[in-house]
mmCIF file of C-alpha atoms and ligand atoms in Angstrom:
data_model
loop_
_atom_site.group_PDB
_atom_site.id
_atom_site.type_symbol
_atom_site.label_atom_id
_atom_site.label_comp_id
_atom_site.label_asym_id
_atom_site.label_seq_id
_atom_site.Cartn_x
_atom_site.Cartn_y
_atom_site.Cartn_z
ATOM 1 C CA MET I 1 129.753 51.020 113.357
ATOM 2 C CA SER I 2 127.772 50.585 117.012
ATOM 3 C CA GLN I 3 124.928 52.773 118.317
ATOM 4 C CA ASN I 4 126.618 52.848 121.808
ATOM 5 C CA THR I 5 125.583 56.382 123.034
ATOM 6 C CA ALA I 6 128.117 56.889 125.529
ATOM 7 C CA LYS I 7 130.423 59.951 125.855
ATOM 8 C CA LYS I 8 133.966 59.260 124.562
ATOM 9 C CA PRO I 9 136.340 61.106 125.497
ATOM 10 C CA ASP I 10 137.429 63.620 123.356
ATOM 11 C CA LEU I 11 140.722 63.131 122.047
ATOM 12 C CA PHE I 12 141.799 66.959 122.285
ATOM 13 C CA ARG I 13 140.384 67.923 125.167
ATOM 14 C CA LEU I 14 143.778 68.387 127.879
ATOM 15 C CA ASP I 15 142.025 68.980 131.111
ATOM 16 C CA GLY I 16 144.139 68.292 134.154
ATOM 17 C CA ARG I 17 147.025 68.722 132.110
ATOM 18 C CA VAL I 18 149.946 71.089 132.485
ATOM 19 C CA ALA I 19 152.004 72.512 129.721
ATOM 20 C CA LEU I 20 154.961 74.213 129.406
ATOM 21 C CA VAL I 21 155.491 77.097 126.336
ATOM 22 C CA THR I 22 158.918 78.805 125.639
ATOM 23 C CA GLY I 23 158.561 81.573 124.147
ATOM 24 C CA ALA I 24 155.562 82.475 125.420
ATOM 25 C CA SER I 25 155.335 86.260 125.513
ATOM 26 C CA ARG I 26 154.054 87.040 121.783
ATOM 27 C CA GLY I 27 153.743 85.206 118.595
ATOM 28 C CA LEU I 28 153.563 82.063 117.583
ATOM 29 C CA GLY I 29 154.227 81.062 121.212
ATOM 30 C CA ALA I 30 151.591 83.052 122.485
ATOM 31 C CA SER I 31 148.751 81.862 120.559
ATOM 32 C CA MET I 32 150.165 78.545 120.956
ATOM 33 C CA ALA I 33 149.676 78.817 124.941
ATOM 34 C CA THR I 34 146.553 80.412 123.473
ATOM 35 C CA ALA I 35 145.549 77.534 122.172
ATOM 36 C CA LEU I 36 146.544 74.485 125.250
ATOM 37 C CA ALA I 37 144.848 76.858 127.003
ATOM 38 C CA GLU I 38 141.782 76.768 125.391
ATOM 39 C CA ALA I 39 142.302 73.346 125.466
ATOM 40 C CA GLY I 40 142.558 72.929 128.872
ATOM 41 C CA ALA I 41 145.378 72.539 129.937
ATOM 42 C CA LYS I 42 147.118 75.018 132.834
ATOM 43 C CA VAL I 43 149.671 76.310 130.881
ATOM 44 C CA ALA I 44 153.233 78.292 131.970
ATOM 45 C CA LEU I 45 154.797 80.343 130.180
ATOM 46 C CA ALA I 46 158.314 81.290 129.477
ATOM 47 C CA ALA I 47 160.413 83.932 128.259
ATOM 48 C CA ARG I 48 162.537 86.805 129.312
ATOM 49 C CA SER I 49 160.178 89.528 128.512
ATOM 50 C CA ASP I 50 157.069 90.206 130.382
ATOM 51 C CA LEU I 51 154.672 87.758 130.017
ATOM 52 C CA LYS I 52 151.927 89.928 131.171
ATOM 53 C CA THR I 53 149.911 90.397 128.212
ATOM 54 C CA THR I 54 149.772 86.348 127.359
ATOM 55 C CA ALA I 55 149.094 85.693 131.105
ATOM 56 C CA ALA I 56 145.974 88.251 130.199
ATOM 57 C CA HIS I 57 144.820 86.674 127.003
ATOM 58 C CA ILE I 58 144.702 83.129 128.420
ATOM 59 C CA ARG I 59 142.654 84.829 131.554
ATOM 60 C CA ALA I 60 140.079 86.599 130.420
ATOM 61 C CA GLN I 61 139.122 83.344 128.294
ATOM 62 C CA GLY I 62 139.006 81.981 131.604
ATOM 63 C CA GLY I 63 142.274 79.848 130.924
ATOM 64 C CA ASP I 64 144.172 79.291 133.931
ATOM 65 C CA CYS I 65 148.023 80.030 133.040
ATOM 66 C CA GLU I 66 151.833 81.153 135.165
ATOM 67 C CA ALA I 67 154.248 83.141 134.121
ATOM 68 C CA PHE I 68 158.177 81.913 134.538
ATOM 69 C CA PRO I 69 160.009 84.470 133.334
ATOM 70 C CA THR I 70 163.845 82.573 132.269
ATOM 71 C CA ASP I 71 166.463 84.116 130.001
ATOM 72 C CA LEU I 72 166.769 80.473 128.148
ATOM 73 C CA ALA I 73 170.270 81.924 127.185
ATOM 74 C CA ASP I 74 171.490 81.190 130.656
ATOM 75 C CA ARG I 75 172.885 77.754 130.439
ATOM 76 C CA LYS I 76 171.568 76.753 133.716
ATOM 77 C CA ALA I 77 168.209 78.467 133.445
ATOM 78 C CA PRO I 78 165.943 75.679 131.397
ATOM 79 C CA ALA I 79 166.816 72.927 133.720
ATOM 80 C CA HIS I 80 165.700 75.307 136.825
ATOM 81 C CA LEU I 81 162.948 76.178 134.665
ATOM 82 C CA VAL I 82 161.542 72.725 134.183
ATOM 83 C CA GLU I 83 162.087 72.086 137.998
ATOM 84 C CA ALA I 84 159.546 75.522 139.012
ATOM 85 C CA VAL I 85 157.330 74.830 136.316
ATOM 86 C CA ALA I 86 156.900 70.813 138.378
ATOM 87 C CA LYS I 87 157.359 72.770 141.527
ATOM 88 C CA HIS I 88 154.350 75.723 141.024
ATOM 89 C CA PHE I 89 152.091 73.002 138.901
ATOM 90 C CA GLY I 90 152.834 69.282 141.160
ATOM 91 C CA GLN I 91 153.209 67.709 137.605
ATOM 92 C CA ILE I 92 154.430 68.775 134.076
ATOM 93 C CA ASP I 93 152.206 67.237 131.197
ATOM 94 C CA ILE I 94 153.896 68.648 127.606
ATOM 95 C CA LEU I 95 156.462 70.455 126.786
ATOM 96 C CA VAL I 96 156.277 72.847 123.542
ATOM 97 C CA ASN I 97 159.856 74.002 123.318
ATOM 98 C CA ASN I 98 159.085 77.342 120.294
ATOM 99 C CA ALA I 99 161.715 79.537 122.240
ATOM 100 C CA GLY I 100 164.336 80.572 119.321
ATOM 101 C CA ILE I 101 166.499 83.615 117.648
ATOM 102 C CA ILE I 102 167.283 84.245 114.206
ATOM 103 C CA ARG I 103 170.685 86.849 113.379
ATOM 104 C CA ARG I 104 171.208 87.207 109.736
ATOM 105 C CA ALA I 105 174.593 88.149 107.910
ATOM 106 C CA ASN I 106 176.096 86.682 104.721
ATOM 107 C CA PHE I 107 178.240 84.019 105.380
ATOM 108 C CA LEU I 108 181.456 84.851 105.145
ATOM 109 C CA GLU I 109 180.878 87.576 107.406
ATOM 110 C CA PHE I 110 179.339 85.821 109.803
ATOM 111 C CA SER I 111 180.432 85.548 113.573
ATOM 112 C CA GLU I 112 181.244 83.298 116.314
ATOM 113 C CA GLN I 113 179.243 84.984 118.439
ATOM 114 C CA ASP I 114 176.007 84.833 116.337
ATOM 115 C CA TRP I 115 176.938 81.494 115.630
ATOM 116 C CA ASP I 116 177.175 80.819 119.517
ATOM 117 C CA ASP I 117 173.791 82.462 120.439
ATOM 118 C CA VAL I 118 171.405 80.606 118.307
ATOM 119 C CA MET I 119 173.097 77.176 119.116
ATOM 120 C CA ASP I 120 172.000 78.336 122.512
ATOM 121 C CA VAL I 121 168.459 79.471 122.773
ATOM 122 C CA ASN I 122 167.636 77.054 119.316
ATOM 123 C CA LEU I 123 168.922 73.966 120.076
ATOM 124 C CA ARG I 124 171.208 73.050 124.064
ATOM 125 C CA SER I 125 168.524 74.340 125.499
ATOM 126 C CA VAL I 126 165.887 72.523 124.176
ATOM 127 C CA PHE I 127 167.907 69.224 124.778
ATOM 128 C CA VAL I 128 168.108 69.226 128.271
ATOM 129 C CA LEU I 129 164.553 71.241 128.286
ATOM 130 C CA SER I 130 163.389 67.949 127.036
ATOM 131 C CA ARG I 131 165.770 65.657 129.026
ATOM 132 C CA GLU I 132 164.474 67.089 132.316
ATOM 133 C CA PHE I 133 161.150 67.152 131.551
ATOM 134 C CA ALA I 134 161.122 63.574 129.789
ATOM 135 C CA LYS I 135 162.484 62.712 133.247
ATOM 136 C CA ARG I 136 159.593 63.538 135.649
ATOM 137 C CA VAL I 137 157.419 62.445 133.157
ATOM 138 C CA ALA I 138 159.408 59.080 132.966
ATOM 139 C CA GLU I 139 159.816 59.232 136.934
ATOM 140 C CA ARG I 140 155.364 59.534 137.175
ATOM 141 C CA LYS I 141 155.005 56.878 134.765
ATOM 142 C CA ALA I 142 153.292 59.594 132.962
ATOM 143 C CA ARG I 143 151.786 59.962 129.594
ATOM 144 C CA GLY I 144 153.812 62.877 127.779
ATOM 145 C CA HIS I 145 154.383 65.068 124.849
ATOM 146 C CA ILE I 146 157.040 67.294 123.835
ATOM 147 C CA VAL I 147 156.301 69.330 120.516
ATOM 148 C CA ASN I 148 159.852 71.545 118.822
ATOM 149 C CA ILE I 149 159.081 74.893 116.990
ATOM 150 C CA ALA I 150 161.064 73.234 113.729
ATOM 151 C CA SER I 151 161.109 75.843 110.362
ATOM 152 C CA MET I 152 160.901 75.019 106.884
ATOM 153 C CA LEU I 153 164.941 75.682 107.138
ATOM 154 C CA SER I 154 164.662 72.374 109.007
ATOM 155 C CA PHE I 155 164.710 70.814 104.734
ATOM 156 C CA GLN I 156 166.031 73.644 103.520
ATOM 157 C CA GLY I 157 168.929 76.036 103.387
ATOM 158 C CA GLY I 158 168.050 79.413 103.717
ATOM 159 C CA ILE I 159 169.525 82.249 102.864
ATOM 160 C CA ARG I 160 172.315 84.374 105.199
ATOM 161 C CA VAL I 161 170.981 82.764 108.176
ATOM 162 C CA PRO I 162 173.694 79.313 108.444
ATOM 163 C CA ALA I 163 173.046 79.228 112.546
ATOM 164 C CA TYR I 164 170.073 79.040 111.812
ATOM 165 C CA THR I 165 169.735 76.552 109.349
ATOM 166 C CA ALA I 166 172.323 74.866 111.101
ATOM 167 C CA ALA I 167 169.632 74.924 114.197
ATOM 168 C CA LYS I 168 166.471 73.819 113.082
ATOM 169 C CA SER I 169 167.808 70.788 111.436
ATOM 170 C CA ALA I 170 169.330 69.572 114.004
ATOM 171 C CA LEU I 171 166.552 70.363 115.744
ATOM 172 C CA ALA I 172 164.484 67.599 113.283
ATOM 173 C CA GLY I 173 167.059 65.055 113.932
ATOM 174 C CA LEU I 174 166.852 65.692 117.691
ATOM 175 C CA THR I 175 162.926 64.999 117.558
ATOM 176 C CA LYS I 176 163.360 61.522 115.556
ATOM 177 C CA ALA I 177 166.629 60.205 118.480
ATOM 178 C CA MET I 178 164.009 61.576 121.567
ATOM 179 C CA ALA I 179 161.001 59.906 119.793
ATOM 180 C CA ASN I 180 163.071 56.741 119.395
ATOM 181 C CA GLU I 181 164.398 55.967 123.359
ATOM 182 C CA LEU I 182 160.636 58.053 124.566
ATOM 183 C CA ALA I 183 157.806 56.664 122.733
ATOM 184 C CA PRO I 184 158.723 53.449 124.967
ATOM 185 C CA LEU I 185 158.772 55.319 128.178
ATOM 186 C CA GLY I 186 154.852 56.460 127.108
ATOM 187 C CA ILE I 187 156.435 60.406 125.596
ATOM 188 C CA ASN I 188 155.648 61.787 121.945
ATOM 189 C CA VAL I 189 157.960 63.233 120.624
ATOM 190 C CA ASN I 190 157.250 65.318 117.447
ATOM 191 C CA ALA I 191 157.803 68.726 116.093
ATOM 192 C CA ILE I 192 155.315 71.279 114.135
ATOM 193 C CA ALA I 193 158.026 72.878 110.623
ATOM 194 C CA PRO I 194 155.977 76.428 110.533
ATOM 195 C CA GLY I 195 156.446 78.094 106.951
ATOM 196 C CA TYR I 196 156.193 81.479 106.705
ATOM 197 C CA MET I 197 154.389 83.578 109.751
ATOM 198 C CA ALA I 198 153.553 87.538 110.091
ATOM 199 C CA THR I 199 156.058 87.738 113.833
ATOM 200 C CA ASP I 200 158.299 89.576 114.573
ATOM 201 C CA ASN I 201 161.325 86.746 113.468
ATOM 202 C CA THR I 202 160.449 87.857 110.079
ATOM 203 C CA THR I 203 160.213 91.106 110.177
ATOM 204 C CA ALA I 204 162.667 91.802 107.739
ATOM 205 C CA LEU I 205 161.683 89.784 105.380
ATOM 206 C CA ARG I 206 157.789 91.309 105.607
ATOM 207 C CA ALA I 207 159.901 94.863 104.644
ATOM 208 C CA ASP I 208 162.379 93.858 101.772
ATOM 209 C CA ALA I 209 160.245 94.338 98.745
ATOM 210 C CA ALA I 210 161.514 91.501 96.625
ATOM 211 C CA ARG I 211 162.148 89.138 99.420
ATOM 212 C CA ASN I 212 158.020 89.670 100.712
ATOM 213 C CA ARG I 213 157.464 89.101 96.923
ATOM 214 C CA ALA I 214 159.621 86.203 95.804
ATOM 215 C CA ILE I 215 157.997 84.543 99.562
ATOM 216 C CA LEU I 216 154.111 85.453 98.637
ATOM 217 C CA ASP I 217 155.059 83.201 95.175
ATOM 218 C CA ARG I 218 155.298 80.447 96.058
ATOM 219 C CA ILE I 219 153.106 79.846 98.907
ATOM 220 C CA PRO I 220 150.035 77.205 97.310
ATOM 221 C CA ALA I 221 147.771 79.451 99.877
ATOM 222 C CA GLY I 222 148.630 83.153 98.639
ATOM 223 C CA ARG I 223 148.952 85.076 101.951
ATOM 224 C CA TRP I 224 152.047 84.710 105.163
ATOM 225 C CA GLY I 225 151.140 82.593 107.754
ATOM 226 C CA GLU I 226 149.342 84.025 111.446
ATOM 227 C CA ALA I 227 150.386 82.827 114.459
ATOM 228 C CA ASP I 228 147.081 81.257 115.079
ATOM 229 C CA ASP I 229 147.474 78.790 112.075
ATOM 230 C CA LEU I 230 149.079 76.807 114.542
ATOM 231 C CA LYS I 231 146.491 76.259 117.448
ATOM 232 C CA GLY I 232 145.039 72.844 115.162
ATOM 233 C CA ALA I 233 148.410 71.469 114.629
ATOM 234 C CA VAL I 234 149.933 71.719 118.733
ATOM 235 C CA VAL I 235 146.815 70.679 119.998
ATOM 236 C CA PHE I 236 146.584 67.771 118.297
ATOM 237 C CA LEU I 237 150.723 66.732 118.681
ATOM 238 C CA ALA I 238 150.423 67.280 123.116
ATOM 239 C CA SER I 239 147.058 65.981 123.046
ATOM 240 C CA GLU I 240 145.810 61.780 123.027
ATOM 241 C CA ALA I 241 144.828 62.479 119.371
ATOM 242 C CA SER I 242 148.627 61.683 118.215
ATOM 243 C CA ALA I 243 149.144 58.808 120.159
ATOM 244 C CA TYR I 244 151.235 56.874 117.669
ATOM 245 C CA VAL I 245 152.383 59.378 116.370
ATOM 246 C CA HIS I 246 156.047 59.491 117.029
ATOM 247 C CA GLY I 247 159.182 61.985 115.771
ATOM 248 C CA ILE I 248 157.223 63.532 112.282
ATOM 249 C CA THR I 249 157.676 66.945 111.458
ATOM 250 C CA LEU I 250 154.787 68.466 110.281
ATOM 251 C CA PRO I 251 154.975 71.281 107.924
ATOM 252 C CA VAL I 252 152.377 74.078 108.682
ATOM 253 C CA ASP I 253 153.578 75.705 105.637
ATOM 254 C CA GLY I 254 149.949 77.468 102.959
ATOM 255 C CA GLY I 255 151.736 74.760 100.987
ATOM 256 C CA TRP I 256 154.830 75.945 100.184
ATOM 257 C CA LEU I 257 157.233 72.253 100.580
ATOM 258 C CA ALA I 258 154.334 71.146 97.765
ATOM 259 C CA ARG I 259 156.437 73.265 95.911
HETATM 260 P P1 NAP Q 1 159.274 86.010 118.045
HETATM 261 O O1 NAP Q 1 157.971 86.745 117.302
HETATM 262 O O2 NAP Q 1 160.399 86.630 117.488
HETATM 263 O O3 NAP Q 1 158.778 85.004 119.097
HETATM 264 C C1 NAP Q 1 160.320 83.917 120.267
HETATM 265 C C2 NAP Q 1 159.473 84.226 121.201
HETATM 266 O O4 NAP Q 1 161.100 82.723 121.774
HETATM 267 C C3 NAP Q 1 159.493 85.446 122.080
HETATM 268 O O5 NAP Q 1 158.880 85.071 122.988
HETATM 269 C C4 NAP Q 1 161.035 85.869 123.259
HETATM 270 O O6 NAP Q 1 160.680 86.234 123.659
HETATM 271 C C5 NAP Q 1 161.619 84.243 123.281
HETATM 272 N N1 NAP Q 1 162.842 83.955 122.872
HETATM 273 C C6 NAP Q 1 163.748 84.600 122.785
HETATM 274 N N2 NAP Q 1 165.180 83.976 123.425
HETATM 275 C C7 NAP Q 1 164.785 83.536 124.274
HETATM 276 C C8 NAP Q 1 165.237 83.578 125.466
HETATM 277 N N3 NAP Q 1 167.089 83.631 125.280
HETATM 278 N N4 NAP Q 1 164.744 82.915 126.749
HETATM 279 C C9 NAP Q 1 163.323 83.107 126.664
HETATM 280 N N5 NAP Q 1 162.536 82.702 125.863
HETATM 281 C C10 NAP Q 1 163.633 83.907 124.492
HETATM 282 O O7 NAP Q 1 159.250 84.603 116.845
HETATM 283 P P2 NAP Q 1 158.136 83.730 116.598
HETATM 284 O O8 NAP Q 1 158.147 83.654 114.688
HETATM 285 O O9 NAP Q 1 157.147 83.550 117.094
HETATM 286 O O10 NAP Q 1 159.402 82.484 116.874
HETATM 287 C C11 NAP Q 1 158.660 81.176 117.353
HETATM 288 C C12 NAP Q 1 159.517 80.091 116.916
HETATM 289 O O11 NAP Q 1 158.550 79.748 116.249
HETATM 290 C C13 NAP Q 1 161.209 80.241 117.141
HETATM 291 O O12 NAP Q 1 161.799 78.980 117.144
HETATM 292 C C14 NAP Q 1 161.288 80.559 115.586
HETATM 293 O O13 NAP Q 1 162.568 80.186 115.106
HETATM 294 C C15 NAP Q 1 160.112 79.550 114.816
HETATM 295 N N6 NAP Q 1 160.030 80.009 113.852
HETATM 296 C C16 NAP Q 1 159.161 81.541 113.366
HETATM 297 C C17 NAP Q 1 158.570 81.038 111.902
HETATM 298 C C18 NAP Q 1 157.975 82.228 111.237
HETATM 299 O O14 NAP Q 1 157.254 82.538 110.125
HETATM 300 N N7 NAP Q 1 157.588 83.369 112.216
HETATM 301 C C19 NAP Q 1 159.081 79.928 110.936
HETATM 302 C C20 NAP Q 1 159.239 78.745 111.538
HETATM 303 C C21 NAP Q 1 159.713 78.547 113.004
HETATM 304 P P3 NAP Q 1 161.909 86.965 124.956
HETATM 305 O O15 NAP Q 1 161.605 87.940 123.708
HETATM 306 O O16 NAP Q 1 160.652 88.250 125.226
HETATM 307 O O17 NAP Q 1 162.531 86.513 125.191
#
């Protein structure tokens, strides 16, 4: 080991970078946006509902952020959002595709409307956001990082959530497909697969005593995940710490998949 005492750049710092986080109004997106701001990034927050709580939390810690109210179910919204963020901040370096919805029904009764709604938000918007983001990063010949939020249902089938499973499984494939084409352009594309996290998305599961017990019994860590459990993984995949990591879906699941 050399004795060089010159200060090394911190691989996990994001100073001077601009990050767009979709679904930042609450849950996992709010925590990940906070983590990126804590690491030094300026953060664009997108969702349909009020983003004031997340923005106030980030600003109270001295972070820099801006709210971009957006409905990603609107097919024109993803391209407009990327354009608005790039215009406001002058650049965009990190994209966290987190916004997502879930619809639960038995497969025999699952409606085409629910299928389309889930696909539009969880998959189509990710495709368009990522394409528009990558075009801008490539034009600047800059470094870029895309982090997709996948799921245990990128690996497993799930129950009563066929559209969600289809979208999240496709997202793991899209992550690899994009990594193959975007790595040569200096853009890292990876995904995080959260395990069973205590957010609005899983309220129905936690309210069902039998499902809640069955899920907890299978988690080696012995507890539901908290939104803040994703902070380290998102900073890693959004920073130069993961410079040679391309196309992975990283489980952050308390050991669920190890069982
Ligand atoms: P959540 O608490 O329900 O939050 C979902 C976020 O997505 C909200 O900020 C919501 O904001 C936003 N969103 C939903 N539809 C939108 C739309 N049409 N346009 C813009 N934003 C929209 O869920 P979460 O648990 O934090 O989930 C975040 C991501 O993690 C999702 O992709 C989910 O599938 C994934 N995930 C969650 C878990 C879990 O256990 N919780 C596990 C694996 C993966 P508005 O309602 O304000 O628009």
